[in-house]
XYZ file of C-alpha atoms in Angstrom:
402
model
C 4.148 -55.302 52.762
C 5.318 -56.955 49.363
C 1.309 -55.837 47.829
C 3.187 -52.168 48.976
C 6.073 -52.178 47.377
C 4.764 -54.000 44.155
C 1.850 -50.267 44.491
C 4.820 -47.809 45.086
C 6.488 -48.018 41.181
C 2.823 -48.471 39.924
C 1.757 -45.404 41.271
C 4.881 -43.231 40.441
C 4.494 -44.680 36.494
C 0.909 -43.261 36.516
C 2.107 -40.108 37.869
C 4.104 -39.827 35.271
C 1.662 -40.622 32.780
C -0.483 -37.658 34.363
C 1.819 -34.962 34.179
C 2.888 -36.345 30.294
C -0.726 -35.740 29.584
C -1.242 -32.363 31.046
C 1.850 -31.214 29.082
C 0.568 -32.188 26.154
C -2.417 -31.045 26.512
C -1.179 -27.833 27.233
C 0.811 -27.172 24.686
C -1.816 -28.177 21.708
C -4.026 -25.857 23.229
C -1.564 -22.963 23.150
C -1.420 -24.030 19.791
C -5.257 -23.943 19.042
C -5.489 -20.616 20.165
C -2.368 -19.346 18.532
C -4.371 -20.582 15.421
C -7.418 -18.896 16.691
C -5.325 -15.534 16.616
C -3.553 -15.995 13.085
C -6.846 -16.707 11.559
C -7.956 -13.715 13.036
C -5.434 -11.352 11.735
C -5.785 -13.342 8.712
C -5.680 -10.406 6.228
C -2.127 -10.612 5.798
C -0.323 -13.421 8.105
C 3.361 -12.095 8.208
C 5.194 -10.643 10.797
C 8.358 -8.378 9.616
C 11.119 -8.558 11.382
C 13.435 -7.950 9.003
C 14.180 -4.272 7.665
C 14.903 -5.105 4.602
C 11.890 -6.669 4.120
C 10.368 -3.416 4.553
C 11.981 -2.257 1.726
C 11.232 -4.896 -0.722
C 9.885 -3.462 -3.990
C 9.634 -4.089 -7.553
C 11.973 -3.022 -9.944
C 12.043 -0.380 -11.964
C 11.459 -2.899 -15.582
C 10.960 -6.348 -13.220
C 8.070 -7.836 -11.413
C 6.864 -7.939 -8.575
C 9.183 -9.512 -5.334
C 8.003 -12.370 -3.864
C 8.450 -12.928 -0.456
C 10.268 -16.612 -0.035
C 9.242 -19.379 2.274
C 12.158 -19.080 4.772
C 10.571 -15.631 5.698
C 8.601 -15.369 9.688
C 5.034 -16.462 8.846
C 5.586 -16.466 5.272
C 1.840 -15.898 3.090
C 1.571 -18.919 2.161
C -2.045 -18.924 0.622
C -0.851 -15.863 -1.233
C 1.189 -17.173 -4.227
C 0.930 -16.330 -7.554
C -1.631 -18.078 -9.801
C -2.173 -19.921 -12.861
C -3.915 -18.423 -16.009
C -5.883 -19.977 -18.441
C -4.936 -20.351 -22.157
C -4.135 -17.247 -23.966
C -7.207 -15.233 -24.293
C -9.132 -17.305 -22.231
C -12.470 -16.115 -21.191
C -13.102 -15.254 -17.533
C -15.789 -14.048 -15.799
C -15.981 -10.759 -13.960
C -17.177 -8.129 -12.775
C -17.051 -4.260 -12.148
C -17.894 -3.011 -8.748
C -18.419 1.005 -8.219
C -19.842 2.855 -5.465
C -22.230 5.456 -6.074
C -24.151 8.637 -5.073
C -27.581 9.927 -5.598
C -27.021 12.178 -9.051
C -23.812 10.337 -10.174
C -23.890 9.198 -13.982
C -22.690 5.442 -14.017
C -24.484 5.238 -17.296
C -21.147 4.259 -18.954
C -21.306 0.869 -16.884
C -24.120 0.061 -19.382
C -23.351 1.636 -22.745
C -19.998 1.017 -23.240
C -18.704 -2.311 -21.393
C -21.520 -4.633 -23.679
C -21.597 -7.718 -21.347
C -19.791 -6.915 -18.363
C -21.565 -7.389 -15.444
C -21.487 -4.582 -13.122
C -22.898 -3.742 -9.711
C -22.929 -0.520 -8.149
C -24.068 0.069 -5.023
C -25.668 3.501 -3.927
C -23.942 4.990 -1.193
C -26.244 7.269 0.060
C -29.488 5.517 -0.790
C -30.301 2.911 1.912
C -33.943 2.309 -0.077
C -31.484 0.750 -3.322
C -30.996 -3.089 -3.551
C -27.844 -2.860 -3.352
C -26.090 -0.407 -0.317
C -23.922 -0.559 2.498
C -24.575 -0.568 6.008
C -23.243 3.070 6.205
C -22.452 5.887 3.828
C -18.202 6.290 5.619
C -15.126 5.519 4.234
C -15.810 6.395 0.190
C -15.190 3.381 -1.844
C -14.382 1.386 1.546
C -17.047 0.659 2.795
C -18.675 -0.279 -0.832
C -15.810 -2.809 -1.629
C -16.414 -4.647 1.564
C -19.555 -4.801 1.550
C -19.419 -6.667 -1.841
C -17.086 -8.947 -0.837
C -18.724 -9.960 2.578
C -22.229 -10.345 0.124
C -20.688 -12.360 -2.276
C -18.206 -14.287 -1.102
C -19.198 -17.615 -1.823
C -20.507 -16.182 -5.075
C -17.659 -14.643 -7.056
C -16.542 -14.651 -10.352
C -13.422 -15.124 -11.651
C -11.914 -11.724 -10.548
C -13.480 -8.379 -9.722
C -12.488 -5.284 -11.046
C -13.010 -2.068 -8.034
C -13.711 1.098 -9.896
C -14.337 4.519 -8.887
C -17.978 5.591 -10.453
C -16.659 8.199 -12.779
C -15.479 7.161 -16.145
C -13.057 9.844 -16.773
C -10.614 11.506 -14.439
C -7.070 12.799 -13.982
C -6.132 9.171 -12.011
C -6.998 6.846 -14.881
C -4.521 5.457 -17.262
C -3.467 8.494 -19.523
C -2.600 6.290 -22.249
C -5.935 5.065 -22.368
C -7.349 8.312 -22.946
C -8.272 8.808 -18.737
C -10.868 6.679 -19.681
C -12.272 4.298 -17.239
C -14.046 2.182 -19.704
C -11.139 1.844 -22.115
C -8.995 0.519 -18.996
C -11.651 -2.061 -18.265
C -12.490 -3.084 -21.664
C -8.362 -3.201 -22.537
C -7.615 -5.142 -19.422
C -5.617 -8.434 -19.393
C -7.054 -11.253 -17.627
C -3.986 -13.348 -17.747
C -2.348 -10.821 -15.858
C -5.203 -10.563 -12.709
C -4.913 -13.886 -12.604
C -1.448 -14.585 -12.250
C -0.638 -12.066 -10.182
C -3.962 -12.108 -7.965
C -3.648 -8.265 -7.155
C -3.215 -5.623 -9.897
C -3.270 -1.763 -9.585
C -5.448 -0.510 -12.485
C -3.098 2.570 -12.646
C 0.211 2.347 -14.465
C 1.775 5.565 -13.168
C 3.667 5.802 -10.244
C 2.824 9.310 -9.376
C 1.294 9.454 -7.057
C 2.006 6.333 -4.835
C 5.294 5.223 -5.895
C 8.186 4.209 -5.093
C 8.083 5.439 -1.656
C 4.753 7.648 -0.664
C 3.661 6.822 3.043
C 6.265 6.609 5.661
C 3.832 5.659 8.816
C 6.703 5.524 11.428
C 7.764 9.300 10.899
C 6.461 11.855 12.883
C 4.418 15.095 12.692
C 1.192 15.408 10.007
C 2.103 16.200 5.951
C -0.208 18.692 3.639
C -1.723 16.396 1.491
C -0.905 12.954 3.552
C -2.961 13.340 6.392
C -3.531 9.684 6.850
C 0.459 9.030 7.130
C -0.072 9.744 11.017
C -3.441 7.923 11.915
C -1.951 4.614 9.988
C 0.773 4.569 12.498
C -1.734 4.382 15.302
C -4.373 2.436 13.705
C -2.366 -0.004 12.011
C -2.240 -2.481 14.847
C -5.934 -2.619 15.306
C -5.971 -3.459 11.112
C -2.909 -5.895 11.377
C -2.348 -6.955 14.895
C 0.528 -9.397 13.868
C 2.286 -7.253 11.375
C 4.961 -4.889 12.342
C 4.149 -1.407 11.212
C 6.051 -1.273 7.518
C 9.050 1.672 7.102
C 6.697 2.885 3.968
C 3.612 2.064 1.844
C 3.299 2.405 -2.107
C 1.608 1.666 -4.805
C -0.105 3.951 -7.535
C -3.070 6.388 -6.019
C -6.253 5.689 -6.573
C -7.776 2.809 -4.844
C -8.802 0.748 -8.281
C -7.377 -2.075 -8.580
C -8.751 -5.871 -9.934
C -8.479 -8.953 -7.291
C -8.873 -12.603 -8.467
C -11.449 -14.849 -7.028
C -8.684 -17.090 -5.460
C -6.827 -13.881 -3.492
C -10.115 -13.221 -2.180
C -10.651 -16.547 -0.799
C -6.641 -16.457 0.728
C -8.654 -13.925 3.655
C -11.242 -15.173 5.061
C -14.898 -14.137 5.485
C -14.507 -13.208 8.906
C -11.837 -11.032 8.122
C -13.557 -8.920 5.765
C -16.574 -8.211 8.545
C -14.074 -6.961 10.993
C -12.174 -4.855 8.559
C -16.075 -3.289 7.678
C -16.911 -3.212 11.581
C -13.499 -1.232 11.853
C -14.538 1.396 9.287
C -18.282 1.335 10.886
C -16.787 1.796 14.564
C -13.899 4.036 13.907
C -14.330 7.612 15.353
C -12.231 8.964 12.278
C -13.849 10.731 9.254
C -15.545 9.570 6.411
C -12.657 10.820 4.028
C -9.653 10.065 6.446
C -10.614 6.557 7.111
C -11.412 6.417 3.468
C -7.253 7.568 2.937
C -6.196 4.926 5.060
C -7.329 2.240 3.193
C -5.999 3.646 -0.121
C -2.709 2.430 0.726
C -3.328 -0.631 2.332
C -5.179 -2.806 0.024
C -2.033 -3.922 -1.658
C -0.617 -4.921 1.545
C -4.099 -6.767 2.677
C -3.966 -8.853 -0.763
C -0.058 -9.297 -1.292
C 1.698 -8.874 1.688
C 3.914 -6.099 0.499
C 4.422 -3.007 1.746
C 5.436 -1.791 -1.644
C 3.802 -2.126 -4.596
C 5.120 -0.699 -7.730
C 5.541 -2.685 -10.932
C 6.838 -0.863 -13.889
C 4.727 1.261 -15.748
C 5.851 -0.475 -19.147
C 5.053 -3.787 -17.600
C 1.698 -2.787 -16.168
C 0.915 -0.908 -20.088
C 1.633 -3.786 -21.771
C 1.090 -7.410 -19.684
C -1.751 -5.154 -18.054
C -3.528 -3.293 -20.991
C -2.105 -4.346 -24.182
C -0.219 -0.649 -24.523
C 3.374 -2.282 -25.856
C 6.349 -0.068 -26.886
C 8.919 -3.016 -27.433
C 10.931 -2.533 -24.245
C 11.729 -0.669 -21.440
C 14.455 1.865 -23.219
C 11.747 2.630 -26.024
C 9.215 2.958 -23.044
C 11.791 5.715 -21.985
C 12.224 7.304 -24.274
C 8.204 7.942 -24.905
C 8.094 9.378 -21.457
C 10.570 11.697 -21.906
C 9.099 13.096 -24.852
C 5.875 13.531 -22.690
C 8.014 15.407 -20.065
C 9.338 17.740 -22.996
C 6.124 18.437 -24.019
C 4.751 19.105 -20.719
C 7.906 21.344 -19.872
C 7.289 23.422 -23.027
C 3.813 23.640 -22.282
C 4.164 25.048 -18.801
C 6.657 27.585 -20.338
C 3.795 28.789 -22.828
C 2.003 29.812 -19.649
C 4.194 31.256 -17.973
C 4.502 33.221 -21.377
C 1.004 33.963 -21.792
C 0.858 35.295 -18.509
C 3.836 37.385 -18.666
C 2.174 39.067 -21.955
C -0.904 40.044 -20.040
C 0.591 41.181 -17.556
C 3.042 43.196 -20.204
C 0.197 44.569 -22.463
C -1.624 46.108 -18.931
C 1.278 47.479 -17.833
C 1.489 49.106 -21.585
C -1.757 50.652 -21.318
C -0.762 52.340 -18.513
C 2.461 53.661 -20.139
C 4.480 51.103 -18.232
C 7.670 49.615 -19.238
C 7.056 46.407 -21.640
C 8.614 44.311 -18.329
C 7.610 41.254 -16.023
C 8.874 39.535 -12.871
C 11.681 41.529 -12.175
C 12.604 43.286 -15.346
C 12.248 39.970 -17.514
C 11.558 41.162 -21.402
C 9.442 38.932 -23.353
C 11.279 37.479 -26.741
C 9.460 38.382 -29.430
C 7.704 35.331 -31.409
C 8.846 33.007 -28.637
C 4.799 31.338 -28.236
C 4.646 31.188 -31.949
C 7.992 28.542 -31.229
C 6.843 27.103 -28.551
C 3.030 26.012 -30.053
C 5.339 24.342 -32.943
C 7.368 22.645 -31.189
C 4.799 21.105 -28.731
C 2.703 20.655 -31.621
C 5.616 18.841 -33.285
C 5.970 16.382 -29.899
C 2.399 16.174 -29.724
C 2.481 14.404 -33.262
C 5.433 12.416 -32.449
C 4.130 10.988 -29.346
C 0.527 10.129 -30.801
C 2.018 7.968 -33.491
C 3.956 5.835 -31.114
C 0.898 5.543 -28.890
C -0.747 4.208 -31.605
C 2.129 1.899 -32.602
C 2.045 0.674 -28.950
C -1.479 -0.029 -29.117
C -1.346 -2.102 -32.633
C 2.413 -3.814 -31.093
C 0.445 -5.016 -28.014
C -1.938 -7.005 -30.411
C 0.600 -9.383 -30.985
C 0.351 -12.441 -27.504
C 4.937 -12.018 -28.656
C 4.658 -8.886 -27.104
């Protein structure tokens, strides 16, 4: 009887011990997989819950917001990083996609020592090419990333394969291999993430608005994000809006790269190869998502006079002289779109005088006599004006002071 009793408390103590155990166990395996999940989803690891998070953007003249620590699953891996020495030498290179009959010549002749690699899209006998011609510059940019991950140099610049075009940095003469050439590597690698485009329109401050309903001319993809975006970002609420300046160039640092990992980038590709959308509408999604992949923000806008300057070396001494540049390009362009309208009002005028018609357009409107002759001066006058103090910019952003 006492060998009994002395069994009972023993027995109840490893009970305890039993269920203690399971417990734990239990809970550090709800961890493990809630690990398992994150890393998944590890494009961008923070859940919004905030609105006003949603609507964190940069400043007209500041940088770019930072999230803080306090925030729900704050990116931690994604903080800003540490340049070199001024003028420092990094390593880089220029990745374009490409299709059979498109000159990427340029690549060669006029960026002396930058590496390049451009894949063909639509060539699956080239070296280098994707799994699948879908999803424009998509599918190319992945595919680089996934090939060379473990391989990368100190940032990489993703380029369209045209060197000039309307998107390109107007400043820089829309000239793809000026923006390259120009481009600061301080700034890449501080920041991680920068848009090779300095001007907001199109893209900023506020462009997509994925939560609204009903399909926009010209913003197709604002619906399909909404219903795509949790098979992208499973553990990231669906943002109020999405910026940052069109056109899907931008230059990523080694170290941002690495913040995602390798597994991530394959499913993101496998997405794009699976999806039953088009080849240019799952091409538009993307376009406004990269920022948010390798930052974390929904919006991302720095000023243009920040991006001219830290980003290109184009400095105009602040942002009121920055200002006051544009708006002497908006004069310009406003008197040149009222020479058109001219020009085509006297066409229309001398037609209607050949056939005895009244010398009268658009509703009785009477052309002033000598008013083109003004207008050419005086956009001729701007035109002068506003190439001296691009050069000025150029020759100020020389100086490391500036």
């Amino acid at each position: 009887m006492a060998s009994f009793k002395r069994l009972v408390p023993l027995s109840i103590i490893t009970f305890c011990l039993l269920i203690t155990l399971s417990l734990y166990n239990s809970r550090m395996k709800g961890k493990y997989w809630s690990s398992i999940l994150r890393s998944a989803s590890a494009g961008v690891k923070t859940q919004v819950k905030n609105d006003s998070y949603l609507h964190a953007r940069t400043s007209v003249i500041g940088p770019v917001n930072r999230r803080n620590s306090s925030a729900p699953n704050p990116i931690e891996s994604h903080h800003v990083g540490i340049a070199r020495t001024y003028s420092s030498n990094y390593s880089r290179i220029v990745v374009a996609p490409q299709v059979l009959g498109e000159d990427v010549g340029w690549l060669k002749s006029q960026l002396l020592g930058v590496e390049s690699a451009v894949y063909i899209a639509d060539n699956r006998s080239d070296p280098l090419h994707p799994p699948r011609n879908k999803g424009h510059e998509v599918m190319i940019y992945l595919t680089f990333i996934i090939d060379h991950y473990d391989a990368l140099p100190d940032f990489v610049i993703f380029m369209h394969a045209h060197r000039r075009a309307w998107h390109n940095n107007d400043l820089l003469g829309f000239d793809a291999a000026e923006m390259i050439k120009k481009l600061n590597g301080d700034r890449v690698m501080r920041e991680g993430y920068m848009s090779m485009r300095c001007q907001w329109n199109p893209g900023c401050p506020e462009w997509l608005h994925p939560k609204r309903e009903g399909e926009l001319l010209g913003k197709q993809e604002q619906t399909v994000l909404a219903k795509c975006w949790n098979e992208l970002f499973p553990l990231d609420t669906i943002p109020q809006v999405l910026s940052q300046p069109c056109c899907a160039q931008f230059a990523v640092s080694k170290h941002r790269i690495h913040s995602i990992p390798l597994s991530r980038y394959v499913f993101y590709r496998d997405w794009l190869l699976r999806t039953p959308l088009t080849d240019y509408i799952s091409g538009r999604v993307w376009e406004f998502t990269w920022h948010f992949m390798f930052t974390g923000f929904n919006t991302y806008c720095p000023s243009e006079r920040e991006c001219y300057c830290d980003g290109f070396g184009v400095c105009f001494g602040g942002e009121a002289q920055y200002s006051e540049f544009s708006e002497l390009r908006r004069k310009k362009e406003a008197l040149e779109s009222e020479l058109r309208k001219f020009r085509e009002k006297e066409k229309v005028a001398k037609e209607n005088a050949k056939e005895g018609a009244l010398r009268q357009v658009s509703g009785l409107v009477l052309l002033e006599p000598g008013r083109d002759i003004f207008l050419l001066h005086q956009i001729e006058a701007l035109r002068e004006n506003i190439e001296s103090q691009r050069l000025n910019a150029y020759e100020r952003g020389k100086q490391p002071e500036n």
